[in-house]
Amino acid sequence: MEDSALLNAIAWWFLRKRRSYVRPAHYQAAFRGNSFETFWRYYRSPDERDLVRFLRLSRTEFDEVHSKIRCLLEHCPTHLRPRQDMERLAIFLRFLAFGTTYCAVAHLFAIGDLTAYDICKEVSRAIVTVMQAKFMPPPNRQTWERSAEGLSIWRHLRHMTSV
């Protein structure tokens, strides 16, 4: 009885479906390290318009955004997070530029869907943390008064338009 239970356990162990850390479809790109080759080819292209077509930003604009949020994106590369900060920014910008799904961006860069989601979430938090005060300052009294003046042109009731 014990031998058959042991044999069943061993058979189950060898026949079970193993989950892999890297999807089989992404093995080649992951092990060759060329999943971001497309991005680097556009980034290093002598024609400035190539990167603009790929990310909707020029190289100088990309470098400017990268320099502002680099400190929040840098962390020790591990097997769980092997992507460079420039590559993570490229994933996020590609997602924003074309309004695609996480799945489409993930297939383009040969990464997992959840990885693309996590990267976009991390980069968006970094951008909000660094740039929110400059581009979305909190409203003050003058801002509200200018807004009220603009609304009075249209003769709307203030309490109706502020909603």
PDB file of C-alpha atoms in Angstrom:
ATOM      1  CA  MET A   1       0.000   0.000   0.000  1.00  0.00           C
ATOM      2  CA  GLU A   2       2.731   2.441   0.957  1.00  0.00           C
ATOM      3  CA  ASP A   3       4.745   1.601  -2.145  1.00  0.00           C
ATOM      4  CA  SER A   4       1.818   2.331  -4.467  1.00  0.00           C
ATOM      5  CA  ALA A   5       1.142   5.664  -2.739  1.00  0.00           C
ATOM      6  CA  LEU A   6       4.807   6.553  -3.077  1.00  0.00           C
ATOM      7  CA  LEU A   7       4.806   5.550  -6.752  1.00  0.00           C
ATOM      8  CA  ASN A   8       1.663   7.617  -7.339  1.00  0.00           C
ATOM      9  CA  ALA A   9       3.279  10.630  -5.684  1.00  0.00           C
ATOM     10  CA  ILE A  10       6.424  10.228  -7.797  1.00  0.00           C
ATOM     11  CA  ALA A  11       4.357   9.823 -10.968  1.00  0.00           C
ATOM     12  CA  TRP A  12       2.331  12.907 -10.101  1.00  0.00           C
ATOM     13  CA  TRP A  13       5.546  14.846  -9.490  1.00  0.00           C
ATOM     14  CA  PHE A  14       6.966  14.001 -12.921  1.00  0.00           C
ATOM     15  CA  LEU A  15       3.727  14.359 -14.875  1.00  0.00           C
ATOM     16  CA  ARG A  16       2.465  17.603 -13.388  1.00  0.00           C
ATOM     17  CA  LYS A  17       2.393  20.655 -15.602  1.00  0.00           C
ATOM     18  CA  ARG A  18       5.242  22.888 -14.616  1.00  0.00           C
ATOM     19  CA  ARG A  19       4.819  26.625 -14.635  1.00  0.00           C
ATOM     20  CA  SER A  20       7.699  28.510 -16.089  1.00  0.00           C
ATOM     21  CA  TYR A  21       8.991  31.889 -14.979  1.00  0.00           C
ATOM     22  CA  VAL A  22       9.386  33.013 -18.590  1.00  0.00           C
ATOM     23  CA  ARG A  23       6.637  32.200 -21.063  1.00  0.00           C
ATOM     24  CA  PRO A  24       7.699  29.721 -23.733  1.00  0.00           C
ATOM     25  CA  ALA A  25       6.847  32.260 -26.442  1.00  0.00           C
ATOM     26  CA  HIS A  26       9.302  34.703 -24.868  1.00  0.00           C
ATOM     27  CA  TYR A  27      12.191  32.276 -24.249  1.00  0.00           C
ATOM     28  CA  GLN A  28      14.224  33.205 -27.312  1.00  0.00           C
ATOM     29  CA  ALA A  29      13.959  36.957 -26.785  1.00  0.00           C
ATOM     30  CA  ALA A  30      14.587  36.675 -23.049  1.00  0.00           C
ATOM     31  CA  PHE A  31      17.657  34.483 -23.322  1.00  0.00           C
ATOM     32  CA  ARG A  32      19.185  36.388 -26.225  1.00  0.00           C
ATOM     33  CA  GLY A  33      18.441  39.683 -24.515  1.00  0.00           C
ATOM     34  CA  ASN A  34      16.965  41.218 -27.661  1.00  0.00           C
ATOM     35  CA  SER A  35      13.411  41.901 -26.535  1.00  0.00           C
ATOM     36  CA  PHE A  36      14.163  45.634 -26.484  1.00  0.00           C
ATOM     37  CA  GLU A  37      16.187  45.638 -29.672  1.00  0.00           C
ATOM     38  CA  THR A  38      13.388  47.462 -31.494  1.00  0.00           C
ATOM     39  CA  PHE A  39      13.414  50.313 -28.983  1.00  0.00           C
ATOM     40  CA  TRP A  40      17.206  50.636 -29.014  1.00  0.00           C
ATOM     41  CA  ARG A  41      17.247  50.590 -32.816  1.00  0.00           C
ATOM     42  CA  TYR A  42      14.799  53.513 -32.939  1.00  0.00           C
ATOM     43  CA  TYR A  43      16.564  55.328 -30.083  1.00  0.00           C
ATOM     44  CA  ARG A  44      19.995  55.104 -31.743  1.00  0.00           C
ATOM     45  CA  SER A  45      18.724  55.842 -35.238  1.00  0.00           C
ATOM     46  CA  PRO A  46      20.361  58.835 -36.942  1.00  0.00           C
ATOM     47  CA  ASP A  47      16.929  59.908 -38.166  1.00  0.00           C
ATOM     48  CA  GLU A  48      15.204  61.735 -35.299  1.00  0.00           C
ATOM     49  CA  ARG A  49      11.760  60.976 -36.722  1.00  0.00           C
ATOM     50  CA  ASP A  50      12.139  57.229 -36.129  1.00  0.00           C
ATOM     51  CA  LEU A  51      11.880  57.572 -32.357  1.00  0.00           C
ATOM     52  CA  VAL A  52       9.063  60.098 -32.758  1.00  0.00           C
ATOM     53  CA  ARG A  53       7.121  57.528 -34.784  1.00  0.00           C
ATOM     54  CA  PHE A  54       7.803  54.851 -32.191  1.00  0.00           C
ATOM     55  CA  LEU A  55       7.176  56.791 -28.940  1.00  0.00           C
ATOM     56  CA  ARG A  56       5.754  60.165 -30.058  1.00  0.00           C
ATOM     57  CA  LEU A  57       8.745  61.880 -28.382  1.00  0.00           C
ATOM     58  CA  SER A  58      12.059  63.020 -29.802  1.00  0.00           C
ATOM     59  CA  ARG A  59      15.308  61.764 -28.301  1.00  0.00           C
ATOM     60  CA  THR A  60      15.880  65.046 -26.438  1.00  0.00           C
ATOM     61  CA  GLU A  61      12.345  64.997 -25.003  1.00  0.00           C
ATOM     62  CA  PHE A  62      12.743  61.345 -24.013  1.00  0.00           C
ATOM     63  CA  ASP A  63      16.085  62.075 -22.333  1.00  0.00           C
ATOM     64  CA  GLU A  64      14.592  65.069 -20.519  1.00  0.00           C
ATOM     65  CA  VAL A  65      11.715  63.022 -19.097  1.00  0.00           C
ATOM     66  CA  HIS A  66      14.112  60.205 -18.243  1.00  0.00           C
ATOM     67  CA  SER A  67      16.506  62.528 -16.415  1.00  0.00           C
ATOM     68  CA  LYS A  68      13.652  63.866 -14.271  1.00  0.00           C
ATOM     69  CA  ILE A  69      12.304  60.495 -13.143  1.00  0.00           C
ATOM     70  CA  ARG A  70      15.484  58.397 -13.274  1.00  0.00           C
ATOM     71  CA  CYS A  71      16.037  58.468  -9.515  1.00  0.00           C
ATOM     72  CA  LEU A  72      12.606  56.936  -8.869  1.00  0.00           C
ATOM     73  CA  LEU A  73      12.991  54.239 -11.523  1.00  0.00           C
ATOM     74  CA  GLU A  74      16.487  53.055 -10.640  1.00  0.00           C
ATOM     75  CA  HIS A  75      16.765  49.966  -8.515  1.00  0.00           C
ATOM     76  CA  CYS A  76      19.078  47.019  -8.308  1.00  0.00           C
ATOM     77  CA  PRO A  77      18.526  44.751 -11.330  1.00  0.00           C
ATOM     78  CA  THR A  78      17.476  41.283 -10.242  1.00  0.00           C
ATOM     79  CA  HIS A  79      15.982  38.316 -12.020  1.00  0.00           C
ATOM     80  CA  LEU A  80      12.572  39.691 -11.008  1.00  0.00           C
ATOM     81  CA  ARG A  81      13.254  43.193 -12.379  1.00  0.00           C
ATOM     82  CA  PRO A  82      15.943  42.960 -15.065  1.00  0.00           C
ATOM     83  CA  ARG A  83      14.708  45.907 -17.156  1.00  0.00           C
ATOM     84  CA  GLN A  84      16.642  49.156 -17.290  1.00  0.00           C
ATOM     85  CA  ASP A  85      14.920  52.380 -16.370  1.00  0.00           C
ATOM     86  CA  MET A  86      15.040  53.660 -19.971  1.00  0.00           C
ATOM     87  CA  GLU A  87      13.347  50.484 -21.180  1.00  0.00           C
ATOM     88  CA  ARG A  88      10.610  50.787 -18.561  1.00  0.00           C
ATOM     89  CA  LEU A  89      10.007  54.399 -19.598  1.00  0.00           C
ATOM     90  CA  ALA A  90       9.824  53.274 -23.241  1.00  0.00           C
ATOM     91  CA  ILE A  91       7.173  50.674 -22.365  1.00  0.00           C
ATOM     92  CA  PHE A  92       5.066  53.296 -20.597  1.00  0.00           C
ATOM     93  CA  LEU A  93       5.432  55.888 -23.358  1.00  0.00           C
ATOM     94  CA  ARG A  94       4.549  53.341 -26.037  1.00  0.00           C
ATOM     95  CA  PHE A  95       1.455  52.415 -24.023  1.00  0.00           C
ATOM     96  CA  LEU A  96       0.423  56.083 -23.736  1.00  0.00           C
ATOM     97  CA  ALA A  97       1.371  57.110 -27.263  1.00  0.00           C
ATOM     98  CA  PHE A  98      -0.760  54.577 -29.072  1.00  0.00           C
ATOM     99  CA  GLY A  99      -3.454  53.808 -26.513  1.00  0.00           C
ATOM    100  CA  THR A 100      -2.908  50.095 -26.920  1.00  0.00           C
ATOM    101  CA  THR A 101      -3.591  47.400 -24.382  1.00  0.00           C
ATOM    102  CA  TYR A 102      -1.052  46.037 -21.937  1.00  0.00           C
ATOM    103  CA  CYS A 103      -1.180  42.812 -23.923  1.00  0.00           C
ATOM    104  CA  ALA A 104      -0.146  44.549 -27.165  1.00  0.00           C
ATOM    105  CA  VAL A 105       2.725  46.379 -25.473  1.00  0.00           C
ATOM    106  CA  ALA A 106       3.801  43.168 -23.770  1.00  0.00           C
ATOM    107  CA  HIS A 107       3.958  41.304 -27.082  1.00  0.00           C
ATOM    108  CA  LEU A 108       5.945  44.112 -28.692  1.00  0.00           C
ATOM    109  CA  PHE A 109       8.623  43.967 -25.994  1.00  0.00           C
ATOM    110  CA  ALA A 110       8.353  40.191 -25.370  1.00  0.00           C
ATOM    111  CA  ILE A 111       7.402  40.523 -21.716  1.00  0.00           C
ATOM    112  CA  GLY A 112       4.404  39.319 -19.762  1.00  0.00           C
ATOM    113  CA  ASP A 113       1.103  41.182 -19.614  1.00  0.00           C
ATOM    114  CA  LEU A 114       1.297  41.632 -15.861  1.00  0.00           C
ATOM    115  CA  THR A 115       4.896  42.819 -16.174  1.00  0.00           C
ATOM    116  CA  ALA A 116       3.794  45.500 -18.638  1.00  0.00           C
ATOM    117  CA  TYR A 117       1.018  46.532 -16.251  1.00  0.00           C
ATOM    118  CA  ASP A 118       3.401  46.734 -13.283  1.00  0.00           C
ATOM    119  CA  ILE A 119       5.945  48.739 -15.272  1.00  0.00           C
ATOM    120  CA  CYS A 120       3.299  51.221 -16.472  1.00  0.00           C
ATOM    121  CA  LYS A 121       2.007  51.621 -12.932  1.00  0.00           C
ATOM    122  CA  GLU A 122       5.519  52.206 -11.551  1.00  0.00           C
ATOM    123  CA  VAL A 123       6.479  54.749 -14.225  1.00  0.00           C
ATOM    124  CA  SER A 124       3.185  56.639 -14.001  1.00  0.00           C
ATOM    125  CA  ARG A 125       3.603  56.999 -10.234  1.00  0.00           C
ATOM    126  CA  ALA A 126       7.131  58.306 -10.750  1.00  0.00           C
ATOM    127  CA  ILE A 127       5.958  60.852 -13.327  1.00  0.00           C
ATOM    128  CA  VAL A 128       3.130  62.061 -11.088  1.00  0.00           C
ATOM    129  CA  THR A 129       5.457  62.322  -8.100  1.00  0.00           C
ATOM    130  CA  VAL A 130       8.054  64.368  -9.963  1.00  0.00           C
ATOM    131  CA  MET A 131       5.993  66.479 -12.359  1.00  0.00           C
ATOM    132  CA  GLN A 132       2.618  67.042 -10.713  1.00  0.00           C
ATOM    133  CA  ALA A 133       3.577  70.259  -8.912  1.00  0.00           C
ATOM    134  CA  LYS A 134       4.834  71.852 -12.130  1.00  0.00           C
ATOM    135  CA  PHE A 135       2.095  70.830 -14.550  1.00  0.00           C
ATOM    136  CA  MET A 136      -0.908  70.491 -12.209  1.00  0.00           C
ATOM    137  CA  PRO A 137      -0.458  72.971  -9.370  1.00  0.00           C
ATOM    138  CA  PRO A 138      -3.177  72.960  -6.733  1.00  0.00           C
ATOM    139  CA  PRO A 139      -5.775  75.655  -7.411  1.00  0.00           C
ATOM    140  CA  ASN A 140      -5.602  78.827  -5.364  1.00  0.00           C
ATOM    141  CA  ARG A 141      -7.974  81.766  -4.975  1.00  0.00           C
ATOM    142  CA  GLN A 142      -6.725  83.497  -8.145  1.00  0.00           C
ATOM    143  CA  THR A 143      -7.254  80.348 -10.202  1.00  0.00           C
ATOM    144  CA  TRP A 144     -10.843  80.044  -8.995  1.00  0.00           C
ATOM    145  CA  GLU A 145     -11.525  83.750  -9.656  1.00  0.00           C
ATOM    146  CA  ARG A 146     -10.161  83.484 -13.222  1.00  0.00           C
ATOM    147  CA  SER A 147     -12.341  80.451 -13.737  1.00  0.00           C
ATOM    148  CA  ALA A 148     -15.396  82.311 -12.403  1.00  0.00           C
ATOM    149  CA  GLU A 149     -14.694  85.241 -14.752  1.00  0.00           C
ATOM    150  CA  GLY A 150     -14.535  82.861 -17.681  1.00  0.00           C
ATOM    151  CA  LEU A 151     -17.820  81.283 -16.658  1.00  0.00           C
ATOM    152  CA  SER A 152     -19.558  84.648 -16.273  1.00  0.00           C
ATOM    153  CA  ILE A 153     -18.982  85.283 -19.972  1.00  0.00           C
ATOM    154  CA  TRP A 154     -21.315  82.398 -20.718  1.00  0.00           C
ATOM    155  CA  ARG A 155     -23.833  83.588 -18.079  1.00  0.00           C
ATOM    156  CA  HIS A 156     -23.879  80.286 -16.252  1.00  0.00           C
ATOM    157  CA  LEU A 157     -24.786  80.117 -12.626  1.00  0.00           C
ATOM    158  CA  ARG A 158     -21.599  79.572 -10.654  1.00  0.00           C
ATOM    159  CA  HIS A 159     -22.981  76.764  -8.578  1.00  0.00           C
ATOM    160  CA  MET A 160     -24.122  74.919 -11.716  1.00  0.00           C
ATOM    161  CA  THR A 161     -20.858  75.202 -13.630  1.00  0.00           C
ATOM    162  CA  SER A 162     -18.587  74.340 -10.747  1.00  0.00           C
ATOM    163  CA  VAL A 163     -20.243  70.957 -10.478  1.00  0.00           C
TER     164      VAL A 163
END
